[in-house]
Amino acid sequence: MSRKIFVVIFILCMVSCPGSLVTPTFLSNDYKKIYKHSVCDPDRSFPQMIILPYFKNATQVVHDCKVYKKYETALALMIFYDHWKSNFGDSNLKVKNALENIMITWGLEKKSMKRAYSINGKKIKNATIIGLTQGNSVIWVWRGKDFKISRSSFAHELVHISLRAINGHGDYDHEGSLREGWTEQHTELIIDVKRALDAFGL
């Protein structure tokens, strides 16, 4: 119950506060008839695709009904965008549009890749990964430690999506020198978003 109250307070603040950074589009109810009936059903086979509320074409693919409830994921997206716009702006709405069309696949197990890059740009061979950006608005995210969005790579992958929307690439080597885009400020943003998600119990 307390989590639901937090969600309501957060949304009301975004609507009523003069300094609100989240655009009203995220609070649109135009698709209520569609997403109202798009719920995870434990009696159906998995994976299941669920439509996320308050976003035009956002969806999540789940392999377990507790990972995650659609309103939790939608709130997490709003929190991320609020932080992004506060730190980097989004005057042409490229980031917002990418989030409006996001498709998130929640994985229950970690994956392996032959090659990946650490946050400081160091190449890692045969890496175990907990997140992957797979397209302009497509991400795979391991469900997170203790089944918490705040303890997953959710915010990390959304930074890749945001940079891809702005620069045409997600900067796969992060703070490394191979590609431009990802800075220390983006890494700090992820930390701040995770703290905010944790504060909301996500």
PDB file of C-alpha atoms in Angstrom:
ATOM      1  CA  MET A   1       0.000   0.000   0.000  1.00  0.00           C
ATOM      2  CA  SER A   2       2.789   2.439   0.920  1.00  0.00           C
ATOM      3  CA  ARG A   3       4.433   1.876  -2.473  1.00  0.00           C
ATOM      4  CA  LYS A   4       1.197   2.802  -4.252  1.00  0.00           C
ATOM      5  CA  ILE A   5       1.005   5.994  -2.180  1.00  0.00           C
ATOM      6  CA  PHE A   6       4.574   6.883  -3.217  1.00  0.00           C
ATOM      7  CA  VAL A   7       3.657   6.361  -6.872  1.00  0.00           C
ATOM      8  CA  VAL A   8       0.611   8.615  -6.582  1.00  0.00           C
ATOM      9  CA  ILE A   9       2.615  11.336  -4.811  1.00  0.00           C
ATOM     10  CA  PHE A  10       5.358  11.185  -7.461  1.00  0.00           C
ATOM     11  CA  ILE A  11       2.881  11.524 -10.330  1.00  0.00           C
ATOM     12  CA  LEU A  12       0.968  14.332  -8.616  1.00  0.00           C
ATOM     13  CA  CYS A  13       4.209  16.233  -8.077  1.00  0.00           C
ATOM     14  CA  MET A  14       5.086  15.915 -11.769  1.00  0.00           C
ATOM     15  CA  VAL A  15       1.689  17.312 -12.703  1.00  0.00           C
ATOM     16  CA  SER A  16       1.411  20.108 -10.140  1.00  0.00           C
ATOM     17  CA  CYS A  17       4.953  21.332  -9.485  1.00  0.00           C
ATOM     18  CA  PRO A  18       5.902  24.378 -11.613  1.00  0.00           C
ATOM     19  CA  GLY A  19       9.449  23.076 -11.935  1.00  0.00           C
ATOM     20  CA  SER A  20       8.339  19.680 -13.168  1.00  0.00           C
ATOM     21  CA  LEU A  21      10.608  18.280 -15.849  1.00  0.00           C
ATOM     22  CA  VAL A  22       8.508  15.336 -17.028  1.00  0.00           C
ATOM     23  CA  THR A  23       6.343  16.211 -20.005  1.00  0.00           C
ATOM     24  CA  PRO A  24       2.558  15.651 -19.794  1.00  0.00           C
ATOM     25  CA  THR A  25       2.809  13.077 -22.598  1.00  0.00           C
ATOM     26  CA  PHE A  26       3.991  10.497 -20.077  1.00  0.00           C
ATOM     27  CA  LEU A  27       0.772  11.022 -18.135  1.00  0.00           C
ATOM     28  CA  SER A  28      -1.528  10.578 -21.112  1.00  0.00           C
ATOM     29  CA  ASN A  29      -4.414   8.202 -20.578  1.00  0.00           C
ATOM     30  CA  ASP A  30      -5.240   7.809 -24.288  1.00  0.00           C
ATOM     31  CA  TYR A  31      -4.364   4.111 -24.317  1.00  0.00           C
ATOM     32  CA  LYS A  32      -6.040   3.110 -21.050  1.00  0.00           C
ATOM     33  CA  LYS A  33      -8.412   0.656 -22.718  1.00  0.00           C
ATOM     34  CA  ILE A  34      -5.444  -1.185 -24.210  1.00  0.00           C
ATOM     35  CA  TYR A  35      -3.003  -1.335 -21.295  1.00  0.00           C
ATOM     36  CA  LYS A  36      -5.750  -1.835 -18.680  1.00  0.00           C
ATOM     37  CA  HIS A  37      -6.233  -5.394 -19.920  1.00  0.00           C
ATOM     38  CA  SER A  38      -2.554  -6.020 -20.652  1.00  0.00           C
ATOM     39  CA  VAL A  39      -1.478  -7.805 -17.485  1.00  0.00           C
ATOM     40  CA  CYS A  40       0.779 -10.691 -16.629  1.00  0.00           C
ATOM     41  CA  ASP A  41      -1.126 -13.939 -16.224  1.00  0.00           C
ATOM     42  CA  PRO A  42       0.684 -16.638 -14.199  1.00  0.00           C
ATOM     43  CA  ASP A  43      -1.552 -19.285 -15.761  1.00  0.00           C
ATOM     44  CA  ARG A  44      -0.400 -18.493 -19.296  1.00  0.00           C
ATOM     45  CA  SER A  45       2.856 -19.592 -20.885  1.00  0.00           C
ATOM     46  CA  PHE A  46       5.928 -17.377 -20.730  1.00  0.00           C
ATOM     47  CA  PRO A  47       7.382 -15.118 -21.993  1.00  0.00           C
ATOM     48  CA  GLN A  48       4.550 -12.594 -22.055  1.00  0.00           C
ATOM     49  CA  MET A  49       4.551  -9.110 -23.577  1.00  0.00           C
ATOM     50  CA  ILE A  50       2.892  -6.467 -21.413  1.00  0.00           C
ATOM     51  CA  ILE A  51       1.963  -2.946 -22.537  1.00  0.00           C
ATOM     52  CA  LEU A  52       3.276  -0.259 -20.179  1.00  0.00           C
ATOM     53  CA  PRO A  53       0.873   2.486 -19.061  1.00  0.00           C
ATOM     54  CA  TYR A  54       1.389   6.203 -19.776  1.00  0.00           C
ATOM     55  CA  PHE A  55       3.732   5.554 -22.720  1.00  0.00           C
ATOM     56  CA  LYS A  56       2.675   5.469 -26.373  1.00  0.00           C
ATOM     57  CA  ASN A  57       4.245   2.194 -27.490  1.00  0.00           C
ATOM     58  CA  ALA A  58       6.307   0.979 -24.536  1.00  0.00           C
ATOM     59  CA  THR A  59       6.257  -2.708 -23.652  1.00  0.00           C
ATOM     60  CA  GLN A  60       8.020  -5.193 -21.433  1.00  0.00           C
ATOM     61  CA  VAL A  61       8.612  -8.897 -21.983  1.00  0.00           C
ATOM     62  CA  VAL A  62       8.486 -10.898 -18.780  1.00  0.00           C
ATOM     63  CA  HIS A  63       9.316 -14.471 -17.821  1.00  0.00           C
ATOM     64  CA  ASP A  64       7.842 -14.164 -14.344  1.00  0.00           C
ATOM     65  CA  CYS A  65       4.894 -12.048 -13.196  1.00  0.00           C
ATOM     66  CA  LYS A  66       6.834 -10.498 -10.304  1.00  0.00           C
ATOM     67  CA  VAL A  67       9.538  -9.177 -12.670  1.00  0.00           C
ATOM     68  CA  TYR A  68       8.111  -6.539 -12.855  1.00  0.00           C
ATOM     69  CA  LYS A  69       4.639  -5.070 -12.431  1.00  0.00           C
ATOM     70  CA  LYS A  70       3.881  -2.726 -15.316  1.00  0.00           C
ATOM     71  CA  TYR A  71       3.293   0.306 -13.093  1.00  0.00           C
ATOM     72  CA  GLU A  72       6.649  -0.216 -11.389  1.00  0.00           C
ATOM     73  CA  THR A  73       8.444  -0.266 -14.728  1.00  0.00           C
ATOM     74  CA  ALA A  74       6.523   2.786 -15.969  1.00  0.00           C
ATOM     75  CA  LEU A  75       7.411   4.710 -12.813  1.00  0.00           C
ATOM     76  CA  ALA A  76      11.063   3.701 -13.177  1.00  0.00           C
ATOM     77  CA  LEU A  77      11.061   5.072 -16.734  1.00  0.00           C
ATOM     78  CA  MET A  78       9.570   8.356 -15.537  1.00  0.00           C
ATOM     79  CA  ILE A  79      12.179   8.672 -12.789  1.00  0.00           C
ATOM     80  CA  PHE A  80      14.976   8.057 -15.277  1.00  0.00           C
ATOM     81  CA  TYR A  81      13.670  10.675 -17.699  1.00  0.00           C
ATOM     82  CA  ASP A  82      13.191  13.219 -14.934  1.00  0.00           C
ATOM     83  CA  HIS A  83      16.856  12.820 -13.974  1.00  0.00           C
ATOM     84  CA  TRP A  84      18.032  12.827 -17.593  1.00  0.00           C
ATOM     85  CA  LYS A  85      16.224  16.028 -18.477  1.00  0.00           C
ATOM     86  CA  SER A  86      17.368  17.706 -15.287  1.00  0.00           C
ATOM     87  CA  ASN A  87      21.012  16.921 -16.082  1.00  0.00           C
ATOM     88  CA  PHE A  88      21.218  16.988 -19.880  1.00  0.00           C
ATOM     89  CA  GLY A  89      17.972  18.472 -21.187  1.00  0.00           C
ATOM     90  CA  ASP A  90      15.954  17.099 -24.077  1.00  0.00           C
ATOM     91  CA  SER A  91      14.832  20.094 -26.127  1.00  0.00           C
ATOM     92  CA  ASN A  92      14.202  18.067 -29.289  1.00  0.00           C
ATOM     93  CA  LEU A  93      12.507  15.258 -27.302  1.00  0.00           C
ATOM     94  CA  LYS A  94      14.689  12.566 -28.866  1.00  0.00           C
ATOM     95  CA  VAL A  95      15.194  10.819 -25.549  1.00  0.00           C
ATOM     96  CA  LYS A  96      11.522  11.040 -24.636  1.00  0.00           C
ATOM     97  CA  ASN A  97      10.517   9.578 -27.982  1.00  0.00           C
ATOM     98  CA  ALA A  98      12.952   6.703 -27.524  1.00  0.00           C
ATOM     99  CA  LEU A  99      11.427   5.941 -24.126  1.00  0.00           C
ATOM    100  CA  GLU A 100       7.908   6.189 -25.560  1.00  0.00           C
ATOM    101  CA  ASN A 101       8.815   3.236 -27.802  1.00  0.00           C
ATOM    102  CA  ILE A 102      10.992   1.221 -25.447  1.00  0.00           C
ATOM    103  CA  MET A 103      10.777  -2.557 -25.318  1.00  0.00           C
ATOM    104  CA  ILE A 104      12.321  -4.057 -22.200  1.00  0.00           C
ATOM    105  CA  THR A 105      12.973  -7.770 -21.863  1.00  0.00           C
ATOM    106  CA  TRP A 106      13.521  -8.820 -18.258  1.00  0.00           C
ATOM    107  CA  GLY A 107      15.843 -11.800 -18.001  1.00  0.00           C
ATOM    108  CA  LEU A 108      15.927 -14.196 -15.062  1.00  0.00           C
ATOM    109  CA  GLU A 109      19.501 -15.336 -15.736  1.00  0.00           C
ATOM    110  CA  LYS A 110      22.676 -13.455 -16.582  1.00  0.00           C
ATOM    111  CA  LYS A 111      24.241 -13.806 -20.036  1.00  0.00           C
ATOM    112  CA  SER A 112      27.736 -14.284 -21.423  1.00  0.00           C
ATOM    113  CA  MET A 113      29.399 -12.351 -24.234  1.00  0.00           C
ATOM    114  CA  LYS A 114      32.703 -12.911 -25.971  1.00  0.00           C
ATOM    115  CA  ARG A 115      33.535  -9.224 -25.689  1.00  0.00           C
ATOM    116  CA  ALA A 116      32.303  -6.345 -23.560  1.00  0.00           C
ATOM    117  CA  TYR A 117      33.643  -3.103 -22.084  1.00  0.00           C
ATOM    118  CA  SER A 118      33.922  -1.967 -18.486  1.00  0.00           C
ATOM    119  CA  ILE A 119      32.653   1.453 -17.425  1.00  0.00           C
ATOM    120  CA  ASN A 120      36.145   2.922 -17.929  1.00  0.00           C
ATOM    121  CA  GLY A 121      36.452   1.487 -21.433  1.00  0.00           C
ATOM    122  CA  LYS A 122      38.559  -1.592 -20.694  1.00  0.00           C
ATOM    123  CA  LYS A 123      37.846  -4.525 -23.002  1.00  0.00           C
ATOM    124  CA  ILE A 124      36.680  -7.677 -21.221  1.00  0.00           C
ATOM    125  CA  LYS A 125      36.736 -11.112 -22.875  1.00  0.00           C
ATOM    126  CA  ASN A 126      34.124 -13.761 -22.101  1.00  0.00           C
ATOM    127  CA  ALA A 127      32.235 -11.360 -19.887  1.00  0.00           C
ATOM    128  CA  THR A 128      29.181 -12.103 -17.779  1.00  0.00           C
ATOM    129  CA  ILE A 129      26.664  -9.353 -18.504  1.00  0.00           C
ATOM    130  CA  ILE A 130      23.534  -8.131 -16.741  1.00  0.00           C
ATOM    131  CA  GLY A 131      22.225  -5.850 -19.475  1.00  0.00           C
ATOM    132  CA  LEU A 132      22.355  -5.312 -23.223  1.00  0.00           C
ATOM    133  CA  THR A 133      21.135  -2.621 -25.590  1.00  0.00           C
ATOM    134  CA  GLN A 134      19.897  -4.399 -28.707  1.00  0.00           C
ATOM    135  CA  GLY A 135      18.442  -1.596 -30.824  1.00  0.00           C
ATOM    136  CA  ASN A 136      17.230   1.991 -30.888  1.00  0.00           C
ATOM    137  CA  SER A 137      14.600   1.268 -28.243  1.00  0.00           C
ATOM    138  CA  VAL A 138      15.230  -2.358 -27.304  1.00  0.00           C
ATOM    139  CA  ILE A 139      17.031  -3.507 -24.167  1.00  0.00           C
ATOM    140  CA  TRP A 140      17.543  -6.760 -22.282  1.00  0.00           C
ATOM    141  CA  VAL A 141      17.995  -6.437 -18.512  1.00  0.00           C
ATOM    142  CA  TRP A 142      18.761  -9.103 -15.932  1.00  0.00           C
ATOM    143  CA  ARG A 143      16.058  -8.905 -13.232  1.00  0.00           C
ATOM    144  CA  GLY A 144      18.483  -7.446 -10.696  1.00  0.00           C
ATOM    145  CA  LYS A 145      19.798  -8.559  -7.340  1.00  0.00           C
ATOM    146  CA  ASP A 146      17.019  -9.251  -4.833  1.00  0.00           C
ATOM    147  CA  PHE A 147      14.509  -8.656  -7.626  1.00  0.00           C
ATOM    148  CA  LYS A 148      14.973  -4.869  -7.522  1.00  0.00           C
ATOM    149  CA  ILE A 149      15.005  -2.582 -10.559  1.00  0.00           C
ATOM    150  CA  SER A 150      17.379  -0.333  -8.631  1.00  0.00           C
ATOM    151  CA  ARG A 151      19.847  -3.227  -8.405  1.00  0.00           C
ATOM    152  CA  SER A 152      19.739  -4.014 -12.114  1.00  0.00           C
ATOM    153  CA  SER A 153      21.357  -2.419 -15.164  1.00  0.00           C
ATOM    154  CA  PHE A 154      18.044  -0.761 -16.094  1.00  0.00           C
ATOM    155  CA  ALA A 155      19.322   2.830 -15.767  1.00  0.00           C
ATOM    156  CA  HIS A 156      22.606   1.887 -17.452  1.00  0.00           C
ATOM    157  CA  GLU A 157      20.857   0.527 -20.533  1.00  0.00           C
ATOM    158  CA  LEU A 158      18.592   3.578 -20.709  1.00  0.00           C
ATOM    159  CA  VAL A 159      21.683   5.784 -20.900  1.00  0.00           C
ATOM    160  CA  HIS A 160      22.793   3.755 -23.931  1.00  0.00           C
ATOM    161  CA  ILE A 161      19.317   4.191 -25.453  1.00  0.00           C
ATOM    162  CA  SER A 162      19.376   7.930 -24.776  1.00  0.00           C
ATOM    163  CA  LEU A 163      22.834   8.416 -26.282  1.00  0.00           C
ATOM    164  CA  ARG A 164      21.828   6.370 -29.316  1.00  0.00           C
ATOM    165  CA  ALA A 165      18.783   8.608 -29.797  1.00  0.00           C
ATOM    166  CA  ILE A 166      20.969  11.720 -29.652  1.00  0.00           C
ATOM    167  CA  ASN A 167      24.214  10.622 -31.324  1.00  0.00           C
ATOM    168  CA  GLY A 168      23.183   7.656 -33.447  1.00  0.00           C
ATOM    169  CA  HIS A 169      25.197   5.245 -31.292  1.00  0.00           C
ATOM    170  CA  GLY A 170      25.066   4.202 -27.647  1.00  0.00           C
ATOM    171  CA  ASP A 171      28.823   4.496 -26.972  1.00  0.00           C
ATOM    172  CA  TYR A 172      29.567   0.850 -26.226  1.00  0.00           C
ATOM    173  CA  ASP A 173      32.898   1.538 -24.489  1.00  0.00           C
ATOM    174  CA  HIS A 174      31.326   3.943 -21.981  1.00  0.00           C
ATOM    175  CA  GLU A 175      33.957   6.334 -20.598  1.00  0.00           C
ATOM    176  CA  GLY A 176      36.595   4.869 -22.917  1.00  0.00           C
ATOM    177  CA  SER A 177      38.088   6.708 -25.892  1.00  0.00           C
ATOM    178  CA  LEU A 178      36.837   4.548 -28.781  1.00  0.00           C
ATOM    179  CA  ARG A 179      33.541   6.432 -29.118  1.00  0.00           C
ATOM    180  CA  GLU A 180      32.357   9.797 -27.867  1.00  0.00           C
ATOM    181  CA  GLY A 181      29.219  10.411 -25.853  1.00  0.00           C
ATOM    182  CA  TRP A 182      29.408   8.707 -22.461  1.00  0.00           C
ATOM    183  CA  THR A 183      30.988  10.875 -19.742  1.00  0.00           C
ATOM    184  CA  GLU A 184      31.506  10.721 -16.003  1.00  0.00           C
ATOM    185  CA  GLN A 185      28.275  12.708 -15.684  1.00  0.00           C
ATOM    186  CA  HIS A 186      26.345   9.857 -17.289  1.00  0.00           C
ATOM    187  CA  THR A 187      27.852   7.380 -14.848  1.00  0.00           C
ATOM    188  CA  GLU A 188      26.912   9.683 -11.968  1.00  0.00           C
ATOM    189  CA  LEU A 189      23.388   9.926 -13.370  1.00  0.00           C
ATOM    190  CA  ILE A 190      23.010   6.146 -13.140  1.00  0.00           C
ATOM    191  CA  ILE A 191      24.000   6.223  -9.469  1.00  0.00           C
ATOM    192  CA  ASP A 192      21.480   8.992  -8.763  1.00  0.00           C
ATOM    193  CA  VAL A 193      18.685   7.195 -10.632  1.00  0.00           C
ATOM    194  CA  LYS A 194      19.358   3.962  -8.747  1.00  0.00           C
ATOM    195  CA  ARG A 195      19.153   5.826  -5.458  1.00  0.00           C
ATOM    196  CA  ALA A 196      15.838   7.377  -6.491  1.00  0.00           C
ATOM    197  CA  LEU A 197      14.462   4.002  -7.585  1.00  0.00           C
ATOM    198  CA  ASP A 198      15.519   2.487  -4.276  1.00  0.00           C
ATOM    199  CA  ALA A 199      13.815   5.333  -2.389  1.00  0.00           C
ATOM    200  CA  PHE A 200      10.563   4.383  -4.150  1.00  0.00           C
ATOM    201  CA  GLY A 201      11.046   0.760  -3.193  1.00  0.00           C
ATOM    202  CA  LEU A 202      11.745  -0.274  -6.782  1.00  0.00           C
TER     203      LEU A 202
END
